[in-house]
């Protein structure tokens, strides 16, 4: 057997070196800044009502688990901020720490707020697609688009619960919009295949009584 470095067998040296690499990977530093950016991305994508360009995430505590890390964090937007929220869960992936999901007690509260936004996007998009179908039907019968929702009565159009702002021009173009405090959906009738929907930030975002403190300002 080949002996190297203080008579240590070569096979054992390779084995120890490999173990050292594994330990280094498993114990490598947890980058709080990167974790904060990942949490912000998920938080703001799912609940844009509570976010602006000034929104940031502050990591307060990082707890080790058998396979990953549990992160306690706050979301801050100027004078508005949440309480410390628990928790965001991370696991190592491709030599990096990847955010996987929110855990309770925060998960259920956040999901309730995020669902409100996603549900409005779904409903508004559905309403605008039904409007497009009725407009196309109207066009096939009358050779032009309807100038108002009332005109669409002739093709049995039934408006949804959310009010639609419809504008038309020359019988050849039309646009429609639905908006609430959480979401705005728009449809440029003849040009778009599907409605374009975006989440809206709160009007009082960034203030002391903003959406972050109002919704997540107390420990559950």
PDB file of C-alpha atoms in Angstrom:
ATOM      1  CA  UNK A   1       0.000   0.000   0.000  1.00  0.00           C
ATOM      2  CA  UNK A   2       1.334   3.426  -0.985  1.00  0.00           C
ATOM      3  CA  UNK A   3       2.199   5.625   2.024  1.00  0.00           C
ATOM      4  CA  UNK A   4       2.209   9.444   1.832  1.00  0.00           C
ATOM      5  CA  UNK A   5       2.471  12.338   4.256  1.00  0.00           C
ATOM      6  CA  UNK A   6       3.492  10.920   7.580  1.00  0.00           C
ATOM      7  CA  UNK A   7       2.901   7.316   6.536  1.00  0.00           C
ATOM      8  CA  UNK A   8      -0.879   7.903   6.050  1.00  0.00           C
ATOM      9  CA  UNK A   9      -2.322   5.544   3.410  1.00  0.00           C
ATOM     10  CA  UNK A  10      -3.296   7.363   0.199  1.00  0.00           C
ATOM     11  CA  UNK A  11      -6.836   5.903   0.246  1.00  0.00           C
ATOM     12  CA  UNK A  12      -7.406   7.194   3.782  1.00  0.00           C
ATOM     13  CA  UNK A  13      -6.099  10.635   2.828  1.00  0.00           C
ATOM     14  CA  UNK A  14      -8.528  10.840  -0.094  1.00  0.00           C
ATOM     15  CA  UNK A  15     -11.381   9.691   2.134  1.00  0.00           C
ATOM     16  CA  UNK A  16     -10.633  12.320   4.753  1.00  0.00           C
ATOM     17  CA  UNK A  17     -10.329  15.010   2.118  1.00  0.00           C
ATOM     18  CA  UNK A  18     -13.719  14.032   0.706  1.00  0.00           C
ATOM     19  CA  UNK A  19     -15.274  14.119   4.171  1.00  0.00           C
ATOM     20  CA  UNK A  20     -13.775  17.523   4.698  1.00  0.00           C
ATOM     21  CA  UNK A  21     -15.434  18.786   1.522  1.00  0.00           C
ATOM     22  CA  UNK A  22     -18.788  17.395   2.611  1.00  0.00           C
ATOM     23  CA  UNK A  23     -18.492  19.012   6.015  1.00  0.00           C
ATOM     24  CA  UNK A  24     -17.473  22.299   4.455  1.00  0.00           C
ATOM     25  CA  UNK A  25     -20.469  22.235   2.156  1.00  0.00           C
ATOM     26  CA  UNK A  26     -22.831  21.290   4.960  1.00  0.00           C
ATOM     27  CA  UNK A  27     -21.517  23.928   7.327  1.00  0.00           C
ATOM     28  CA  UNK A  28     -20.860  26.676   4.809  1.00  0.00           C
ATOM     29  CA  UNK A  29     -21.975  30.121   5.844  1.00  0.00           C
ATOM     30  CA  UNK A  30     -25.642  30.947   5.501  1.00  0.00           C
ATOM     31  CA  UNK A  31     -25.848  34.203   3.550  1.00  0.00           C
ATOM     32  CA  UNK A  32     -28.500  36.317   5.278  1.00  0.00           C
ATOM     33  CA  UNK A  33     -28.579  38.896   2.488  1.00  0.00           C
ATOM     34  CA  UNK A  34     -29.273  36.261  -0.140  1.00  0.00           C
ATOM     35  CA  UNK A  35     -31.893  34.661   2.105  1.00  0.00           C
ATOM     36  CA  UNK A  36     -33.569  38.038   2.600  1.00  0.00           C
ATOM     37  CA  UNK A  37     -33.766  38.613  -1.164  1.00  0.00           C
ATOM     38  CA  UNK A  38     -35.297  35.189  -1.737  1.00  0.00           C
ATOM     39  CA  UNK A  39     -37.909  35.747   0.961  1.00  0.00           C
ATOM     40  CA  UNK A  40     -38.719  39.196  -0.429  1.00  0.00           C
ATOM     41  CA  UNK A  41     -39.217  37.783  -3.913  1.00  0.00           C
ATOM     42  CA  UNK A  42     -41.755  35.223  -2.735  1.00  0.00           C
ATOM     43  CA  UNK A  43     -43.479  37.610  -0.328  1.00  0.00           C
ATOM     44  CA  UNK A  44     -43.901  40.399  -2.878  1.00  0.00           C
ATOM     45  CA  UNK A  45     -44.765  38.160  -5.816  1.00  0.00           C
ATOM     46  CA  UNK A  46     -47.595  36.551  -3.870  1.00  0.00           C
ATOM     47  CA  UNK A  47     -48.758  39.661  -1.996  1.00  0.00           C
ATOM     48  CA  UNK A  48     -47.863  42.799  -4.007  1.00  0.00           C
ATOM     49  CA  UNK A  49     -50.400  44.770  -1.959  1.00  0.00           C
ATOM     50  CA  UNK A  50     -47.812  44.980   0.829  1.00  0.00           C
ATOM     51  CA  UNK A  51     -44.790  45.841  -1.321  1.00  0.00           C
ATOM     52  CA  UNK A  52     -43.186  48.740  -3.164  1.00  0.00           C
ATOM     53  CA  UNK A  53     -39.702  49.324  -4.578  1.00  0.00           C
ATOM     54  CA  UNK A  54     -38.658  50.316  -1.039  1.00  0.00           C
ATOM     55  CA  UNK A  55     -39.649  47.003   0.552  1.00  0.00           C
ATOM     56  CA  UNK A  56     -36.872  44.928   2.090  1.00  0.00           C
ATOM     57  CA  UNK A  57     -36.590  41.865   4.316  1.00  0.00           C
ATOM     58  CA  UNK A  58     -34.564  41.836   7.538  1.00  0.00           C
ATOM     59  CA  UNK A  59     -33.370  38.455   8.826  1.00  0.00           C
ATOM     60  CA  UNK A  60     -33.594  38.394  12.634  1.00  0.00           C
ATOM     61  CA  UNK A  61     -32.720  34.804  13.549  1.00  0.00           C
ATOM     62  CA  UNK A  62     -31.455  31.694  11.763  1.00  0.00           C
ATOM     63  CA  UNK A  63     -32.081  28.303  13.369  1.00  0.00           C
ATOM     64  CA  UNK A  64     -30.410  25.062  12.267  1.00  0.00           C
ATOM     65  CA  UNK A  65     -32.532  22.007  11.554  1.00  0.00           C
ATOM     66  CA  UNK A  66     -31.527  18.464  10.610  1.00  0.00           C
ATOM     67  CA  UNK A  67     -31.581  19.304   6.914  1.00  0.00           C
ATOM     68  CA  UNK A  68     -31.941  23.049   6.595  1.00  0.00           C
ATOM     69  CA  UNK A  69     -32.444  26.442   8.184  1.00  0.00           C
ATOM     70  CA  UNK A  70     -35.485  28.154   9.669  1.00  0.00           C
ATOM     71  CA  UNK A  71     -35.377  31.923   9.291  1.00  0.00           C
ATOM     72  CA  UNK A  72     -37.259  34.443  11.399  1.00  0.00           C
ATOM     73  CA  UNK A  73     -37.649  37.708   9.526  1.00  0.00           C
ATOM     74  CA  UNK A  74     -39.350  41.092   9.265  1.00  0.00           C
ATOM     75  CA  UNK A  75     -40.622  42.871   6.177  1.00  0.00           C
ATOM     76  CA  UNK A  76     -39.909  46.620   6.211  1.00  0.00           C
ATOM     77  CA  UNK A  77     -41.032  49.442   3.935  1.00  0.00           C
ATOM     78  CA  UNK A  78     -39.845  52.820   5.216  1.00  0.00           C
ATOM     79  CA  UNK A  79     -42.045  53.577   8.287  1.00  0.00           C
ATOM     80  CA  UNK A  80     -44.097  50.415   7.878  1.00  0.00           C
ATOM     81  CA  UNK A  81     -42.991  46.980   9.073  1.00  0.00           C
ATOM     82  CA  UNK A  82     -44.246  43.613  10.237  1.00  0.00           C
ATOM     83  CA  UNK A  83     -43.528  41.988  13.543  1.00  0.00           C
ATOM     84  CA  UNK A  84     -40.923  39.201  13.516  1.00  0.00           C
ATOM     85  CA  UNK A  85     -42.406  36.420  11.401  1.00  0.00           C
ATOM     86  CA  UNK A  86     -41.691  32.725  11.761  1.00  0.00           C
ATOM     87  CA  UNK A  87     -40.575  31.220   9.580  1.00  0.00           C
ATOM     88  CA  UNK A  88     -39.066  30.808   6.113  1.00  0.00           C
ATOM     89  CA  UNK A  89     -37.503  27.415   5.469  1.00  0.00           C
ATOM     90  CA  UNK A  90     -34.303  26.862   3.445  1.00  0.00           C
ATOM     91  CA  UNK A  91     -32.404  23.773   2.319  1.00  0.00           C
ATOM     92  CA  UNK A  92     -29.049  23.435   0.499  1.00  0.00           C
ATOM     93  CA  UNK A  93     -29.274  22.964  -3.261  1.00  0.00           C
ATOM     94  CA  UNK A  94     -26.389  23.015  -5.740  1.00  0.00           C
ATOM     95  CA  UNK A  95     -24.032  24.470  -3.112  1.00  0.00           C
ATOM     96  CA  UNK A  96     -26.489  27.259  -2.278  1.00  0.00           C
ATOM     97  CA  UNK A  97     -29.241  27.774   0.236  1.00  0.00           C
ATOM     98  CA  UNK A  98     -32.633  27.837  -1.489  1.00  0.00           C
ATOM     99  CA  UNK A  99     -35.874  29.113  -0.018  1.00  0.00           C
ATOM    100  CA  UNK A 100     -38.528  26.376  -0.173  1.00  0.00           C
ATOM    101  CA  UNK A 101     -41.632  27.565   1.695  1.00  0.00           C
ATOM    102  CA  UNK A 102     -43.084  29.522   4.568  1.00  0.00           C
ATOM    103  CA  UNK A 103     -43.883  27.624   7.754  1.00  0.00           C
ATOM    104  CA  UNK A 104     -46.572  28.179  10.345  1.00  0.00           C
ATOM    105  CA  UNK A 105     -47.588  30.228  12.227  1.00  0.00           C
ATOM    106  CA  UNK A 106     -46.870  32.690   9.410  1.00  0.00           C
ATOM    107  CA  UNK A 107     -47.825  30.388   6.519  1.00  0.00           C
ATOM    108  CA  UNK A 108     -51.590  30.286   7.066  1.00  0.00           C
ATOM    109  CA  UNK A 109     -51.925  34.023   7.640  1.00  0.00           C
ATOM    110  CA  UNK A 110     -49.879  34.858   4.579  1.00  0.00           C
ATOM    111  CA  UNK A 111     -51.676  32.333   2.400  1.00  0.00           C
ATOM    112  CA  UNK A 112     -55.002  33.904   3.299  1.00  0.00           C
ATOM    113  CA  UNK A 113     -53.823  37.318   2.094  1.00  0.00           C
ATOM    114  CA  UNK A 114     -52.092  35.954  -1.013  1.00  0.00           C
ATOM    115  CA  UNK A 115     -55.179  33.945  -1.972  1.00  0.00           C
ATOM    116  CA  UNK A 116     -57.272  37.097  -1.942  1.00  0.00           C
ATOM    117  CA  UNK A 117     -55.006  38.588  -4.612  1.00  0.00           C
ATOM    118  CA  UNK A 118     -54.733  35.443  -6.744  1.00  0.00           C
ATOM    119  CA  UNK A 119     -58.488  34.867  -6.584  1.00  0.00           C
ATOM    120  CA  UNK A 120     -59.224  38.371  -7.838  1.00  0.00           C
ATOM    121  CA  UNK A 121     -56.753  37.901 -10.690  1.00  0.00           C
ATOM    122  CA  UNK A 122     -58.511  34.662 -11.612  1.00  0.00           C
ATOM    123  CA  UNK A 123     -62.023  36.125 -11.434  1.00  0.00           C
ATOM    124  CA  UNK A 124     -61.181  39.349 -13.255  1.00  0.00           C
ATOM    125  CA  UNK A 125     -59.329  37.508 -15.975  1.00  0.00           C
ATOM    126  CA  UNK A 126     -62.296  35.209 -16.436  1.00  0.00           C
ATOM    127  CA  UNK A 127     -64.675  38.156 -16.705  1.00  0.00           C
ATOM    128  CA  UNK A 128     -62.554  39.843 -19.348  1.00  0.00           C
ATOM    129  CA  UNK A 129     -62.240  36.653 -21.370  1.00  0.00           C
ATOM    130  CA  UNK A 130     -66.046  36.322 -21.328  1.00  0.00           C
ATOM    131  CA  UNK A 131     -66.325  39.931 -22.465  1.00  0.00           C
ATOM    132  CA  UNK A 132     -63.955  39.218 -25.356  1.00  0.00           C
ATOM    133  CA  UNK A 133     -66.037  36.232 -26.425  1.00  0.00           C
ATOM    134  CA  UNK A 134     -69.184  38.387 -26.400  1.00  0.00           C
ATOM    135  CA  UNK A 135     -67.462  41.157 -28.355  1.00  0.00           C
ATOM    136  CA  UNK A 136     -66.333  38.675 -30.991  1.00  0.00           C
ATOM    137  CA  UNK A 137     -69.863  37.327 -31.213  1.00  0.00           C
ATOM    138  CA  UNK A 138     -71.205  40.875 -31.548  1.00  0.00           C
ATOM    139  CA  UNK A 139     -68.658  41.587 -34.298  1.00  0.00           C
ATOM    140  CA  UNK A 140     -69.686  38.505 -36.268  1.00  0.00           C
ATOM    141  CA  UNK A 141     -73.351  39.616 -36.192  1.00  0.00           C
ATOM    142  CA  UNK A 142     -73.114  43.399 -36.583  1.00  0.00           C
ATOM    143  CA  UNK A 143     -69.756  43.883 -38.260  1.00  0.00           C
ATOM    144  CA  UNK A 144     -68.394  46.023 -35.432  1.00  0.00           C
ATOM    145  CA  UNK A 145     -67.577  45.847 -31.733  1.00  0.00           C
ATOM    146  CA  UNK A 146     -70.094  47.014 -29.132  1.00  0.00           C
ATOM    147  CA  UNK A 147     -69.590  50.525 -27.786  1.00  0.00           C
ATOM    148  CA  UNK A 148     -71.035  49.682 -24.363  1.00  0.00           C
ATOM    149  CA  UNK A 149     -71.831  46.757 -22.121  1.00  0.00           C
ATOM    150  CA  UNK A 150     -75.528  47.445 -22.654  1.00  0.00           C
ATOM    151  CA  UNK A 151     -75.173  46.765 -26.364  1.00  0.00           C
ATOM    152  CA  UNK A 152     -73.902  43.309 -25.562  1.00  0.00           C
ATOM    153  CA  UNK A 153     -77.311  42.380 -24.167  1.00  0.00           C
ATOM    154  CA  UNK A 154     -78.207  41.404 -27.727  1.00  0.00           C
ATOM    155  CA  UNK A 155     -75.703  38.528 -27.568  1.00  0.00           C
ATOM    156  CA  UNK A 156     -76.819  37.418 -24.093  1.00  0.00           C
ATOM    157  CA  UNK A 157     -73.791  38.865 -22.320  1.00  0.00           C
ATOM    158  CA  UNK A 158     -74.065  38.641 -18.540  1.00  0.00           C
ATOM    159  CA  UNK A 159     -71.736  40.997 -16.612  1.00  0.00           C
ATOM    160  CA  UNK A 160     -69.825  39.571 -13.667  1.00  0.00           C
ATOM    161  CA  UNK A 161     -69.803  40.937 -10.136  1.00  0.00           C
ATOM    162  CA  UNK A 162     -66.851  43.291 -10.633  1.00  0.00           C
ATOM    163  CA  UNK A 163     -67.655  46.452 -12.633  1.00  0.00           C
ATOM    164  CA  UNK A 164     -65.924  46.693 -16.011  1.00  0.00           C
ATOM    165  CA  UNK A 165     -64.862  49.988 -17.584  1.00  0.00           C
ATOM    166  CA  UNK A 166     -65.301  49.544 -21.340  1.00  0.00           C
ATOM    167  CA  UNK A 167     -64.143  52.022 -23.986  1.00  0.00           C
ATOM    168  CA  UNK A 168     -64.585  51.571 -27.738  1.00  0.00           C
ATOM    169  CA  UNK A 169     -63.721  53.527 -30.884  1.00  0.00           C
ATOM    170  CA  UNK A 170     -65.089  53.399 -34.429  1.00  0.00           C
ATOM    171  CA  UNK A 171     -66.474  49.931 -33.903  1.00  0.00           C
ATOM    172  CA  UNK A 172     -63.013  48.514 -34.595  1.00  0.00           C
ATOM    173  CA  UNK A 173     -61.249  48.830 -31.250  1.00  0.00           C
ATOM    174  CA  UNK A 174     -62.158  48.320 -27.614  1.00  0.00           C
ATOM    175  CA  UNK A 175     -60.465  48.213 -24.252  1.00  0.00           C
ATOM    176  CA  UNK A 176     -61.676  47.033 -20.869  1.00  0.00           C
ATOM    177  CA  UNK A 177     -60.407  47.323 -17.299  1.00  0.00           C
ATOM    178  CA  UNK A 178     -61.327  45.929 -13.902  1.00  0.00           C
ATOM    179  CA  UNK A 179     -59.621  47.204 -10.779  1.00  0.00           C
ATOM    180  CA  UNK A 180     -59.821  46.899  -7.018  1.00  0.00           C
ATOM    181  CA  UNK A 181     -57.504  47.920  -4.221  1.00  0.00           C
ATOM    182  CA  UNK A 182     -55.526  44.698  -4.754  1.00  0.00           C
ATOM    183  CA  UNK A 183     -55.519  44.079  -8.511  1.00  0.00           C
ATOM    184  CA  UNK A 184     -55.892  45.732 -11.904  1.00  0.00           C
ATOM    185  CA  UNK A 185     -56.677  43.721 -15.041  1.00  0.00           C
ATOM    186  CA  UNK A 186     -56.700  45.211 -18.548  1.00  0.00           C
ATOM    187  CA  UNK A 187     -57.669  43.888 -21.954  1.00  0.00           C
ATOM    188  CA  UNK A 188     -56.814  45.611 -25.222  1.00  0.00           C
ATOM    189  CA  UNK A 189     -59.518  43.680 -27.036  1.00  0.00           C
ATOM    190  CA  UNK A 190     -58.407  43.024 -30.621  1.00  0.00           C
ATOM    191  CA  UNK A 191     -54.690  43.030 -29.784  1.00  0.00           C
ATOM    192  CA  UNK A 192     -54.409  40.795 -26.726  1.00  0.00           C
ATOM    193  CA  UNK A 193     -55.029  37.087 -26.454  1.00  0.00           C
ATOM    194  CA  UNK A 194     -55.267  37.112 -22.670  1.00  0.00           C
ATOM    195  CA  UNK A 195     -55.933  39.791 -20.020  1.00  0.00           C
ATOM    196  CA  UNK A 196     -52.943  41.467 -18.363  1.00  0.00           C
ATOM    197  CA  UNK A 197     -53.280  41.523 -14.576  1.00  0.00           C
ATOM    198  CA  UNK A 198     -51.012  43.131 -11.994  1.00  0.00           C
ATOM    199  CA  UNK A 199     -51.131  43.335  -8.215  1.00  0.00           C
ATOM    200  CA  UNK A 200     -51.398  46.839  -6.794  1.00  0.00           C
ATOM    201  CA  UNK A 201     -49.537  48.207  -3.752  1.00  0.00           C
ATOM    202  CA  UNK A 202     -51.607  49.728  -0.981  1.00  0.00           C
ATOM    203  CA  UNK A 203     -52.230  53.469  -1.181  1.00  0.00           C
ATOM    204  CA  UNK A 204     -50.791  53.910   2.309  1.00  0.00           C
ATOM    205  CA  UNK A 205     -47.735  51.695   1.729  1.00  0.00           C
ATOM    206  CA  UNK A 206     -44.650  52.851   3.587  1.00  0.00           C
ATOM    207  CA  UNK A 207     -46.540  54.753   6.285  1.00  0.00           C
ATOM    208  CA  UNK A 208     -46.813  53.901   9.978  1.00  0.00           C
ATOM    209  CA  UNK A 209     -50.294  52.517   9.383  1.00  0.00           C
ATOM    210  CA  UNK A 210     -49.344  50.728   6.161  1.00  0.00           C
ATOM    211  CA  UNK A 211     -50.347  47.218   5.045  1.00  0.00           C
ATOM    212  CA  UNK A 212     -47.370  45.462   6.628  1.00  0.00           C
ATOM    213  CA  UNK A 213     -48.086  46.574  10.175  1.00  0.00           C
ATOM    214  CA  UNK A 214     -51.833  46.422   9.653  1.00  0.00           C
ATOM    215  CA  UNK A 215     -51.802  42.832   8.436  1.00  0.00           C
ATOM    216  CA  UNK A 216     -48.737  41.313  10.115  1.00  0.00           C
ATOM    217  CA  UNK A 217     -48.102  43.708  12.975  1.00  0.00           C
ATOM    218  CA  UNK A 218     -48.976  41.324  15.783  1.00  0.00           C
ATOM    219  CA  UNK A 219     -47.471  38.018  16.798  1.00  0.00           C
ATOM    220  CA  UNK A 220     -50.035  35.243  16.199  1.00  0.00           C
TER     221      UNK A 220
END
